[in-house]
Amino acid sequence: MSSATGLAPGDSVEFQRALPAEDIIAFAALSGDDDPVHVDADFARGTVFGRCIAHGAHVMALVSAASSLMSRRAAAAGCRGTPVSAGYDRIRFTHPVFAGDALTVRYTIEAVEESPARSLSRFEVTNQEGRTCLVGTHILRFA
């Protein structure tokens, strides 16, 4: 375990959340992204998706929640800094997320650096069928 971060490669957390249609509509209002593929069922039926899909940024917000769980784990382990996101890389949306999907984010530390104090993690979001919807990497810096 890193003395600067309180984390070690292989440390992992999971965050689960369902995305009901009401949450997708609320996210559209909050973000200002009211593209009809997200909010208009009649329009979405005529697309390749066949129904409304969640915003990519909405799904990414769940990754942020998982990162926060890892930050709390680091604090409990005695990290010396304040964990803050330093960015996301290699983000790929591999399968659409539909209203009603139950998602699981798995966030796993791949590497820890002492100076500067930061962790490099891989995340994967899967739906209730085990289908991967989103993958990427995240840098958590300890300021």
PDB file of N, CA, C and O in Angstrom, residues 9 16 32 40 47 58 68-69 82 92 96 110 114 128 130 135 138 141:
ATOM      1  N   PRO A   9      -2.380  -1.377  -5.889  1.00  0.00           N
ATOM      2  CA  PRO A   9      -2.933  -2.011  -7.087  1.00  0.00           C
ATOM      3  C   PRO A   9      -3.805  -3.214  -6.707  1.00  0.00           C
ATOM      4  O   PRO A   9      -3.476  -3.977  -5.799  1.00  0.00           O
ATOM      5  N   GLN A  16     -23.509   0.680  -7.602  1.00  0.00           N
ATOM      6  CA  GLN A  16     -24.646   0.220  -8.397  1.00  0.00           C
ATOM      7  C   GLN A  16     -25.763   1.252  -8.375  1.00  0.00           C
ATOM      8  O   GLN A  16     -26.010   1.889  -7.341  1.00  0.00           O
ATOM      9  N   GLY A  32     -28.946  20.511 -19.803  1.00  0.00           N
ATOM     10  CA  GLY A  32     -29.314  21.293 -20.973  1.00  0.00           C
ATOM     11  C   GLY A  32     -29.269  20.489 -22.259  1.00  0.00           C
ATOM     12  O   GLY A  32     -29.591  20.995 -23.335  1.00  0.00           O
ATOM     13  N   ASP A  40     -37.339  11.881 -26.043  1.00  0.00           N
ATOM     14  CA  ASP A  40     -38.550  11.744 -26.854  1.00  0.00           C
ATOM     15  C   ASP A  40     -38.691  10.295 -27.320  1.00  0.00           C
ATOM     16  O   ASP A  40     -38.024   9.855 -28.259  1.00  0.00           O
ATOM     17  N   THR A  47     -34.916   5.460 -34.212  1.00  0.00           N
ATOM     18  CA  THR A  47     -33.455   5.431 -34.319  1.00  0.00           C
ATOM     19  C   THR A  47     -32.944   3.995 -34.278  1.00  0.00           C
ATOM     20  O   THR A  47     -33.704   3.053 -34.019  1.00  0.00           O
ATOM     21  N   HIS A  58     -24.142  11.209 -18.110  1.00  0.00           N
ATOM     22  CA  HIS A  58     -24.903  10.669 -16.978  1.00  0.00           C
ATOM     23  C   HIS A  58     -24.270   9.361 -16.502  1.00  0.00           C
ATOM     24  O   HIS A  58     -24.081   9.135 -15.296  1.00  0.00           O
ATOM     25  N   SER A  68     -15.438   8.328  -5.828  1.00  0.00           N
ATOM     26  CA  SER A  68     -15.624   8.884  -4.480  1.00  0.00           C
ATOM     27  C   SER A  68     -15.566   7.801  -3.416  1.00  0.00           C
ATOM     28  O   SER A  68     -15.030   8.017  -2.317  1.00  0.00           O
ATOM     29  N   LEU A  69     -16.098   6.626  -3.727  1.00  0.00           N
ATOM     30  CA  LEU A  69     -15.991   5.499  -2.787  1.00  0.00           C
ATOM     31  C   LEU A  69     -14.519   5.138  -2.565  1.00  0.00           C
ATOM     32  O   LEU A  69     -14.101   4.859  -1.435  1.00  0.00           O
ATOM     33  N   THR A  82      -5.662  15.203  -0.199  1.00  0.00           N
ATOM     34  CA  THR A  82      -7.078  15.212  -0.536  1.00  0.00           C
ATOM     35  C   THR A  82      -7.232  14.648  -1.948  1.00  0.00           C
ATOM     36  O   THR A  82      -6.692  15.218  -2.893  1.00  0.00           O
ATOM     37  N   ARG A  92     -14.612   4.821 -23.624  1.00  0.00           N
ATOM     38  CA  ARG A  92     -15.308   4.212 -24.755  1.00  0.00           C
ATOM     39  C   ARG A  92     -16.706   3.780 -24.320  1.00  0.00           C
ATOM     40  O   ARG A  92     -16.856   3.063 -23.329  1.00  0.00           O
ATOM     41  N   PRO A  96     -25.206   0.940 -25.628  1.00  0.00           N
ATOM     42  CA  PRO A  96     -26.094   1.971 -25.098  1.00  0.00           C
ATOM     43  C   PRO A  96     -26.688   1.591 -23.742  1.00  0.00           C
ATOM     44  O   PRO A  96     -26.891   0.416 -23.450  1.00  0.00           O
ATOM     45  N   GLU A 110      -5.026   0.289 -10.717  1.00  0.00           N
ATOM     46  CA  GLU A 110      -4.036  -0.455 -11.500  1.00  0.00           C
ATOM     47  C   GLU A 110      -2.605  -0.107 -11.100  1.00  0.00           C
ATOM     48  O   GLU A 110      -1.728  -0.951 -11.163  1.00  0.00           O
ATOM     49  N   GLU A 114       4.006   7.480  -6.006  1.00  0.00           N
ATOM     50  CA  GLU A 114       4.262   8.230  -4.768  1.00  0.00           C
ATOM     51  C   GLU A 114       4.467   9.720  -5.028  1.00  0.00           C
ATOM     52  O   GLU A 114       4.050  10.549  -4.238  1.00  0.00           O
ATOM     53  N   GLN A 128     -27.471  -4.887 -16.312  1.00  0.00           N
ATOM     54  CA  GLN A 128     -28.035  -6.026 -15.589  1.00  0.00           C
ATOM     55  C   GLN A 128     -27.832  -7.345 -16.326  1.00  0.00           C
ATOM     56  O   GLN A 128     -27.931  -8.411 -15.723  1.00  0.00           O
ATOM     57  N   GLY A 130     -24.962  -8.056 -17.733  1.00  0.00           N
ATOM     58  CA  GLY A 130     -23.518  -8.279 -17.752  1.00  0.00           C
ATOM     59  C   GLY A 130     -22.841  -7.691 -18.981  1.00  0.00           C
ATOM     60  O   GLY A 130     -21.650  -7.908 -19.200  1.00  0.00           O
ATOM     61  N   VAL A 135     -16.125   1.817 -20.698  1.00  0.00           N
ATOM     62  CA  VAL A 135     -14.819   1.505 -20.119  1.00  0.00           C
ATOM     63  C   VAL A 135     -13.936   2.742 -20.212  1.00  0.00           C
ATOM     64  O   VAL A 135     -14.176   3.637 -21.023  1.00  0.00           O
ATOM     65  N   HIS A 138      -8.925   6.320 -15.169  1.00  0.00           N
ATOM     66  CA  HIS A 138      -9.091   7.515 -14.345  1.00  0.00           C
ATOM     67  C   HIS A 138      -7.821   7.767 -13.551  1.00  0.00           C
ATOM     68  O   HIS A 138      -7.188   6.841 -13.068  1.00  0.00           O
ATOM     69  N   ARG A 141      -5.676  12.178  -8.162  1.00  0.00           N
ATOM     70  CA  ARG A 141      -4.501  12.857  -7.619  1.00  0.00           C
ATOM     71  C   ARG A 141      -4.761  13.198  -6.148  1.00  0.00           C
ATOM     72  O   ARG A 141      -5.878  13.502  -5.757  1.00  0.00           O
TER      73      ARG A 141
END
